Short mmCIF file of C-alpha atoms in Angstrom, two decimals:
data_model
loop_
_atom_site.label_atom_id
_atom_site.label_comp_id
_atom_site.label_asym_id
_atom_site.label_seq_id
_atom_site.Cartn_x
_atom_site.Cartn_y
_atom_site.Cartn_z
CA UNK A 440 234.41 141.50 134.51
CA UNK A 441 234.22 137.90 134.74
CA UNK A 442 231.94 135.59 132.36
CA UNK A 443 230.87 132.36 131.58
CA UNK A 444 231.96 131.76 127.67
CA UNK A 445 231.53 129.21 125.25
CA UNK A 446 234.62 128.97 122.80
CA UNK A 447 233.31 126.11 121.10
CA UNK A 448 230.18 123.86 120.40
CA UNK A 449 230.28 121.02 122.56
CA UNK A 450 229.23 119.66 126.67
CA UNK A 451 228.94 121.72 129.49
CA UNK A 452 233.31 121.50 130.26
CA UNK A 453 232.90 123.99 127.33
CA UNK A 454 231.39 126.92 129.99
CA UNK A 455 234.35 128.55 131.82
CA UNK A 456 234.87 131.30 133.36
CA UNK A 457 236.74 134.03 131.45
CA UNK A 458 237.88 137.68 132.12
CA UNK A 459 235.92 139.66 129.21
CA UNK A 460 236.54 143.82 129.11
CA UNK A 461 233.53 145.53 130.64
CA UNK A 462 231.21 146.41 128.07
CA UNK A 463 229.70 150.25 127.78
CA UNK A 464 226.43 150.78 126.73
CA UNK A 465 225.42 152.16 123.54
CA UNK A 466 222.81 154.94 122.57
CA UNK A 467 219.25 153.69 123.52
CA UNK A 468 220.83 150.70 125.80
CA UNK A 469 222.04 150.46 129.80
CA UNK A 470 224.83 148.57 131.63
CA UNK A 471 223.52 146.43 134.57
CA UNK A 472 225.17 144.82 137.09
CA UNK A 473 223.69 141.36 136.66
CA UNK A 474 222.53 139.52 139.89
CA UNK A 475 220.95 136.40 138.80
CA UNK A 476 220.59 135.02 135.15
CA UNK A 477 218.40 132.45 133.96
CA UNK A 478 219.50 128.66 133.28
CA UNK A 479 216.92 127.84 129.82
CA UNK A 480 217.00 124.37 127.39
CA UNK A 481 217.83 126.73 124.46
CA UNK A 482 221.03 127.82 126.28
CA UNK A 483 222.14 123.71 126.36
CA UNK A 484 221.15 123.29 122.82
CA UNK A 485 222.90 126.85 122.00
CA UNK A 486 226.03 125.48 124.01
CA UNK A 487 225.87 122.23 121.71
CA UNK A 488 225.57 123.27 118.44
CA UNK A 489 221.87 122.22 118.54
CA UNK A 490 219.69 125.21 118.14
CA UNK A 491 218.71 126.23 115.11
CA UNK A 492 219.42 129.98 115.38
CA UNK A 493 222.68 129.76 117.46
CA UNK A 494 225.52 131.98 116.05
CA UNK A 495 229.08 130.37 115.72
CA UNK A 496 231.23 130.86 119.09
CA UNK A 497 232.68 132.46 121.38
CA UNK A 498 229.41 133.05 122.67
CA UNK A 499 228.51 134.18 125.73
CA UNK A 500 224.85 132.83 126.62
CA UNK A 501 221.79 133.80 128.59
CA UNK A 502 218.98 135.34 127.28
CA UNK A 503 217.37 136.56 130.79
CA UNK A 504 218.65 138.41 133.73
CA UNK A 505 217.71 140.17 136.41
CA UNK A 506 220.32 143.36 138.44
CA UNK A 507 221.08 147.38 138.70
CA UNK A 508 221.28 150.03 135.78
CA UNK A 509 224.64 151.17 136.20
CA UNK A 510 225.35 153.20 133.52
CA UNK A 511 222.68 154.81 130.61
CA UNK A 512 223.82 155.29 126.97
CA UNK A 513 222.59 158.41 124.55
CA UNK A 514 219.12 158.57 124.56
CA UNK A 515 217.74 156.69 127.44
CA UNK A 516 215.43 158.73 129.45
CA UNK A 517 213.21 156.20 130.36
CA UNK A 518 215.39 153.88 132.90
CA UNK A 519 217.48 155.11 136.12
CA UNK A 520 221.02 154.14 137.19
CA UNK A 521 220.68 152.57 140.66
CA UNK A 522 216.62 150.96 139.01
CA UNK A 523 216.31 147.09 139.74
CA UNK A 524 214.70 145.67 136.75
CA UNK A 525 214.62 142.24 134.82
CA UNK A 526 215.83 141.76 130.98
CA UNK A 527 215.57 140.42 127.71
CA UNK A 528 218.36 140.10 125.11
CA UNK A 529 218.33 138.50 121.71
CA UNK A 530 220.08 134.88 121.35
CA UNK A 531 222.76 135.78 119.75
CA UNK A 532 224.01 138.95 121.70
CA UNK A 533 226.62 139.01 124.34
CA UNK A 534 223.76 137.50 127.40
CA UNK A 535 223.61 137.60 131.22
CA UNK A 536 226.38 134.45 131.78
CA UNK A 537 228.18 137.99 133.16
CA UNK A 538 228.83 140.21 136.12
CA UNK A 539 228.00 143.37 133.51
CA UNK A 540 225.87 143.03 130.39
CA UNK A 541 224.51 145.65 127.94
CA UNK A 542 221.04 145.34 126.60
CA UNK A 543 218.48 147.97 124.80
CA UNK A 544 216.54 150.05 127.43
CA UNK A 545 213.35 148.51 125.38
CA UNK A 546 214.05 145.28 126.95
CA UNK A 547 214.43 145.67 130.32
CA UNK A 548 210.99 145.95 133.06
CA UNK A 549 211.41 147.62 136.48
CA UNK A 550 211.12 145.21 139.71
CA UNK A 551 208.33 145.85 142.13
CA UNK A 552 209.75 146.12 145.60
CA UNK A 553 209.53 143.16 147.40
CA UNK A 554 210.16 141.03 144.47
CA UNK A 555 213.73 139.87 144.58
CA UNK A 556 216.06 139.80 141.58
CA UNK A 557 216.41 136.07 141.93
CA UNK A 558 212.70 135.51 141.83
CA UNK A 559 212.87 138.33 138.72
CA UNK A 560 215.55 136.67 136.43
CA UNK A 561 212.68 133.29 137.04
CA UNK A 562 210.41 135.44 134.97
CA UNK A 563 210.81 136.37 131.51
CA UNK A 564 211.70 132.72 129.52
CA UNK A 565 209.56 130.43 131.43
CA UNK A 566 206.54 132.55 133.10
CA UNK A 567 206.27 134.72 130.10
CA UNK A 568 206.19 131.90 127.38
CA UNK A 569 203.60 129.93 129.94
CA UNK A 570 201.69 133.58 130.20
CA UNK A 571 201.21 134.08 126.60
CA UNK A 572 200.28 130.83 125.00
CA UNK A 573 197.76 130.15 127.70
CA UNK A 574 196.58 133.76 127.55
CA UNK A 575 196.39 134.84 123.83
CA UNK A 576 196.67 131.86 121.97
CA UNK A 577 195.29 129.08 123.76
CA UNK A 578 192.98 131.33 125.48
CA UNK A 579 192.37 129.11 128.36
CA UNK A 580 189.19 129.75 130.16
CA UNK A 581 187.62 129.01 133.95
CA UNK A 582 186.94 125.13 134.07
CA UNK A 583 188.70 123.76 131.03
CA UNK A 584 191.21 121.40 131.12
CA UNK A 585 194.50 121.63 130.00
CA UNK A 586 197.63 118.82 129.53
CA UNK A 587 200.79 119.99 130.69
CA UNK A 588 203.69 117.78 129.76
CA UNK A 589 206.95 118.24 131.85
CA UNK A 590 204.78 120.24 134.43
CA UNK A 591 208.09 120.04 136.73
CA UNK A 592 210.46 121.98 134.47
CA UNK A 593 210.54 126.02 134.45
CA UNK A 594 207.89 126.77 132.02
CA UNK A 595 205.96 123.92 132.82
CA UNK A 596 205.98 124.68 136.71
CA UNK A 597 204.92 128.54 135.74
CA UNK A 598 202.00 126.81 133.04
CA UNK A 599 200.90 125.04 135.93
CA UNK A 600 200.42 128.16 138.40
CA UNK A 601 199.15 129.89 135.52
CA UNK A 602 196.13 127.66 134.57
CA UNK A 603 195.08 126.91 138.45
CA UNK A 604 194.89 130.67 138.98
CA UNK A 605 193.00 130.61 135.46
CA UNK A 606 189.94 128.49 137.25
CA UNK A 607 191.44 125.30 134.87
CA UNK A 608 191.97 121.68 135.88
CA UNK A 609 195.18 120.79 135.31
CA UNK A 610 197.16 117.47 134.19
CA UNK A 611 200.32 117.65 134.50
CA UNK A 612 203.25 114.84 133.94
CA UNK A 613 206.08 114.34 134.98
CA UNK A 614 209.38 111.48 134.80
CA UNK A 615 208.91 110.38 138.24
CA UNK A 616 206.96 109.61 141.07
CA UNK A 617 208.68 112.53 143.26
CA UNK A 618 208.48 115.34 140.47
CA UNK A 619 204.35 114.24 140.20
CA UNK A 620 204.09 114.95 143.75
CA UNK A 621 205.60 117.68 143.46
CA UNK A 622 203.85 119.13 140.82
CA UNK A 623 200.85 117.77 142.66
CA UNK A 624 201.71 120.34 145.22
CA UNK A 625 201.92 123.29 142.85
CA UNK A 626 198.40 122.89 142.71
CA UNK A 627 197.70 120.69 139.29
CA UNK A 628 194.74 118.36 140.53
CA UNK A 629 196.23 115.76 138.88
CA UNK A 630 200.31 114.65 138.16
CA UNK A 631 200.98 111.25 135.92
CA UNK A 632 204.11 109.93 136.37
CA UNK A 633 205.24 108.87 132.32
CA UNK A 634 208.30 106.87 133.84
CA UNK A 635 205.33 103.80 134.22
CA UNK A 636 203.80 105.29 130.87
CA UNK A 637 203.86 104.84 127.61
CA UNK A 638 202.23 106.39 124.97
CA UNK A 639 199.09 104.95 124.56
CA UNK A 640 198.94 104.49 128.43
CA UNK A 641 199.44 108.47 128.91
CA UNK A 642 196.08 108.74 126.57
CA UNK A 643 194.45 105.81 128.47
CA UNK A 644 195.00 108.17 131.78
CA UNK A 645 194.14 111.35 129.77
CA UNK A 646 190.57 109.76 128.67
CA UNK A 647 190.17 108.33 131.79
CA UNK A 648 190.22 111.97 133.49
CA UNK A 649 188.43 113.57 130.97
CA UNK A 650 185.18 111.22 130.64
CA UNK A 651 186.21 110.61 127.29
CA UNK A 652 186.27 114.26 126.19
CA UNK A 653 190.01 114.47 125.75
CA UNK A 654 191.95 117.83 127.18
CA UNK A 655 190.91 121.37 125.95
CA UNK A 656 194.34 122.67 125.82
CA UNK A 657 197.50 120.90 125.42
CA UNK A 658 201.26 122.95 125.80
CA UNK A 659 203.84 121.00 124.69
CA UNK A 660 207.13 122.36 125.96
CA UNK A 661 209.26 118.79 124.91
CA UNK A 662 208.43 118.29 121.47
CA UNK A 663 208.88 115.27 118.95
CA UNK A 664 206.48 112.10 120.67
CA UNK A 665 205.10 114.07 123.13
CA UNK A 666 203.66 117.24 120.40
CA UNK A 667 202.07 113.68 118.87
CA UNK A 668 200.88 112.69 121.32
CA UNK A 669 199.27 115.87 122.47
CA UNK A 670 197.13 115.71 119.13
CA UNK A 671 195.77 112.75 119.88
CA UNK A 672 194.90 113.85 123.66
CA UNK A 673 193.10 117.27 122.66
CA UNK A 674 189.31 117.14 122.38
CA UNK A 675 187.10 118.67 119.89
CA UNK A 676 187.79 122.20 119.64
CA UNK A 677 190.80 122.19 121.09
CA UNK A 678 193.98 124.00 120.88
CA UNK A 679 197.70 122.50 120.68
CA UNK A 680 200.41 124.95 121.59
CA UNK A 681 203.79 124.26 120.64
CA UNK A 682 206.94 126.13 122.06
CA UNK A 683 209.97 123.93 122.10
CA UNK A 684 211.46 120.78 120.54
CA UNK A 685 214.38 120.08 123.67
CA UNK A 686 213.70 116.64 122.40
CA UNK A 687 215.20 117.19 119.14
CA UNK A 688 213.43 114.95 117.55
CA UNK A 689 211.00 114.87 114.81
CA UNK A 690 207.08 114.24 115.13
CA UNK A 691 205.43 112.02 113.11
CA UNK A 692 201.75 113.16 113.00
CA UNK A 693 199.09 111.96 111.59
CA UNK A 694 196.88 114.45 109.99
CA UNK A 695 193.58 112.31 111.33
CA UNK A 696 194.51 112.80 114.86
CA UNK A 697 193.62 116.32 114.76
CA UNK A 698 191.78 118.00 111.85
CA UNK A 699 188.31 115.66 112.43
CA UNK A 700 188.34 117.36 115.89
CA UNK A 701 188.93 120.75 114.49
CA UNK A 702 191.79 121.75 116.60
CA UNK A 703 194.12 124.88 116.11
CA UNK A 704 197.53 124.16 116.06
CA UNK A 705 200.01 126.90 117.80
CA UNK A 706 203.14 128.13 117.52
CA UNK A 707 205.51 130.19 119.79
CA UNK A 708 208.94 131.38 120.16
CA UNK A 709 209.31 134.34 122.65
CA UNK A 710 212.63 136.06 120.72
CA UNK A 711 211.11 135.75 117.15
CA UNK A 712 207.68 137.51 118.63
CA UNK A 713 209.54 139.70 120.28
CA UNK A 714 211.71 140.13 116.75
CA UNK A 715 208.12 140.89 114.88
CA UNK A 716 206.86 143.38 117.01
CA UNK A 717 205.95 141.95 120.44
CA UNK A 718 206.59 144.45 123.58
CA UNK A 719 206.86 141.97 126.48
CA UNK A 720 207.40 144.60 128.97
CA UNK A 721 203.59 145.06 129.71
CA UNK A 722 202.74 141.38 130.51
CA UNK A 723 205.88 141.38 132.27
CA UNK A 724 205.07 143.89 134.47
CA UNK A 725 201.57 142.39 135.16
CA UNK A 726 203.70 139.26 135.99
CA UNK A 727 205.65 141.13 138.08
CA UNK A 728 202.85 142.79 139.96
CA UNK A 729 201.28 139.73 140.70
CA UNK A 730 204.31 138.31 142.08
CA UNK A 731 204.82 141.22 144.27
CA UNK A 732 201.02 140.76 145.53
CA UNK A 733 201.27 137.70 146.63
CA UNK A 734 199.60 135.85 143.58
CA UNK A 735 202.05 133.78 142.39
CA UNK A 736 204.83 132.23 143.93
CA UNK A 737 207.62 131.39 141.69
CA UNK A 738 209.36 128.35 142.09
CA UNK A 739 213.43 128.67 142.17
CA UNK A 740 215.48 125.17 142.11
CA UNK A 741 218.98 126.17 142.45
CA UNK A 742 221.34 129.04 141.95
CA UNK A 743 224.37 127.78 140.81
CA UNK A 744 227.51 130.18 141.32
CA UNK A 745 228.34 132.01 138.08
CA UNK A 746 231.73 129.95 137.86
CA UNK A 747 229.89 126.33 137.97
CA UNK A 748 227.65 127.41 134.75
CA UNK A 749 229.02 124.31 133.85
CA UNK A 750 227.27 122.21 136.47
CA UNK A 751 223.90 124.31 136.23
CA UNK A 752 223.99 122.94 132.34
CA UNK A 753 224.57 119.77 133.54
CA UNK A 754 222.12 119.26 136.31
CA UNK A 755 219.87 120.99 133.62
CA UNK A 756 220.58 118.00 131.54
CA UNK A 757 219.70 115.31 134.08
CA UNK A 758 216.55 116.83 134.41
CA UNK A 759 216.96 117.14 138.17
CA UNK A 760 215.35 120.23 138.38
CA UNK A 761 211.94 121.34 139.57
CA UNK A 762 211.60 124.56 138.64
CA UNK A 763 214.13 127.35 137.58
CA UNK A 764 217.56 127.08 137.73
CA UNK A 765 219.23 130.02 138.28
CA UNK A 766 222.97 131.98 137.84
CA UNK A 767 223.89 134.02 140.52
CA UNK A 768 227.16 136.31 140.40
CA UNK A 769 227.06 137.14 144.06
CA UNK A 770 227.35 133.48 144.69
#
């Protein structure tokens, strides 16, 4: 089969396209012919030497895909060869950068029809993070109001469908006057444009559309000033979540921004949730089912060929994107 390795840390020329042996599935896991795999941050920072939990290389990357069972090892009974479905693997297994990847028949959903594998692969990084910390731990309700910085990349263009369909008013930002529009058009009522911003004129705009209140919810996919400056944007009563540091940089917090307004402070990372106990398959199939009625539309960038990995990382990088960026092995 032909994949997209890593054979040592470094920029996306490190991605080519190799000739691995086809892999056989285990007892309790399936083979799938991978269609379309997902394009995520963690996969750049995994490629650099940058996240925190990457194994050493040769890797092999991608922690979401979407294709065909094609083969079943011991044990699986609940999972058909010739089923479309969408799945999860750990970070550091052998991922869906692959024509054929094996993964544990607990981690892998069945596809509506009518949903396409393309749209499927979209689903489990970015619209399942934005899912859950809306869902359970911000617990976003009808008419609050919630901050979503980078509301143009994948989770933060899912976060945005997400709260509108919640009955929440949405701010979302974004590093240019095109991406604002078009996250304008995803349905947040209102897009700032933090290219003209800086910090203290992001709040400015914040208070200004809040009467003063500050935001109810803030989800913070970028990390270091931006998780800062999230505290200081939240209201009383408020809830902060925090999923991702691609800024790698530290935050420098101060404690008075947020305990006088009693606000919870959140944390999420899909795989370690998933690693503690967390099934994903039932909000993923509620995903999926709302997808497949019409609900949600899920907004795909590019698919990149599996042999240009490389250039997906690196228009991933540029933050060009709006939306999910996508792998695609029949490409």
């Amino acid at each position: 089969m032909r994949a997209a390795m890593v054979q040592q840390f470094g920029g996306p020329e490190q991605l080519r396209l190799e000739r691995q042996p086809d892999p056989m599935p285990g007892a309790g896991e399936v083979l799938l012919a991978v269609e379309a795999a997902g394009v995520n941050r963690a996969d750049l920072l995994i490629r650099a030497g940058q996240y925190h939990r990457a194994a050493q290389p040769p890797l092999r990357l991608g922690v979401e895909g979407a294709g065909t069972v094609v083969a079943l090892g011991a044990g699986v009974t609940d999972v058909a060869v010739g089923q479309r479905v969408v799945a999860m693997g750990p970070v550091n297994e052998p991922g869906f950068y692959a024509e054929l990847a094996v993964v544990a028949a607990a981690r892998v959903t069945p596809v509506p029809d009518g949903v396409a594998l393309t749209t499927a692969a979209a689903l489990p990084t970015a619209w399942l993070s934005a899912w859950y910390c809306l869902r359970a731990l911000a617990e976003l309700r009808a008419g609050e109001t919630v901050l979503i910085p980078a509301a143009a990349s994948g989770v933060g263009s899912a976060a945005v469908r997400i709260a509108v369909d919640a009955g929440a008013t949405v701010i979302g930002t974004a590093r240019s006057a095109a991406k604002a529009d078009w996250v304008r058009a995803l349905g947040a009522q209102h897009a700032l444009d933090t290219a003209t911003l800086d910090s203290e004129g992001l709040l400015a705009e914040v208070a200004r559309l809040t009467g003063g209140r500050g935001v109810d919810v803030v989800l913070d996919t970028v990390g270091g000033q931006t998780f800062a400056d999230g505290l200081r944007a939240v209201g009383y009563a408020g809830r902060v979540v925090a999923l991702a540091n691609v800024a790698v940089a530290p935050s420098t917090v101060d404690t008075r921004d947020f305990y006088p307004k009693n606000v919870r402070i959140l944390g999420f990372q899909l795989t370690n949730l998933i690693e503690h106990g967390y099934d994903p398959r039932p909000d993923l199939t509620e995903l999926l089912d709302a997808v497949a009625a019409g609900r949600f539309e899920v907004p795909v960038d590019v698919v990149f060929p599996l042999a240009e990995a490389a250039e997906a990382h690196r228009y991933l990088e540029r933050r060009a994107n709006r939306g999910k960026v996508l792998l695609s092995t029949d490409a």
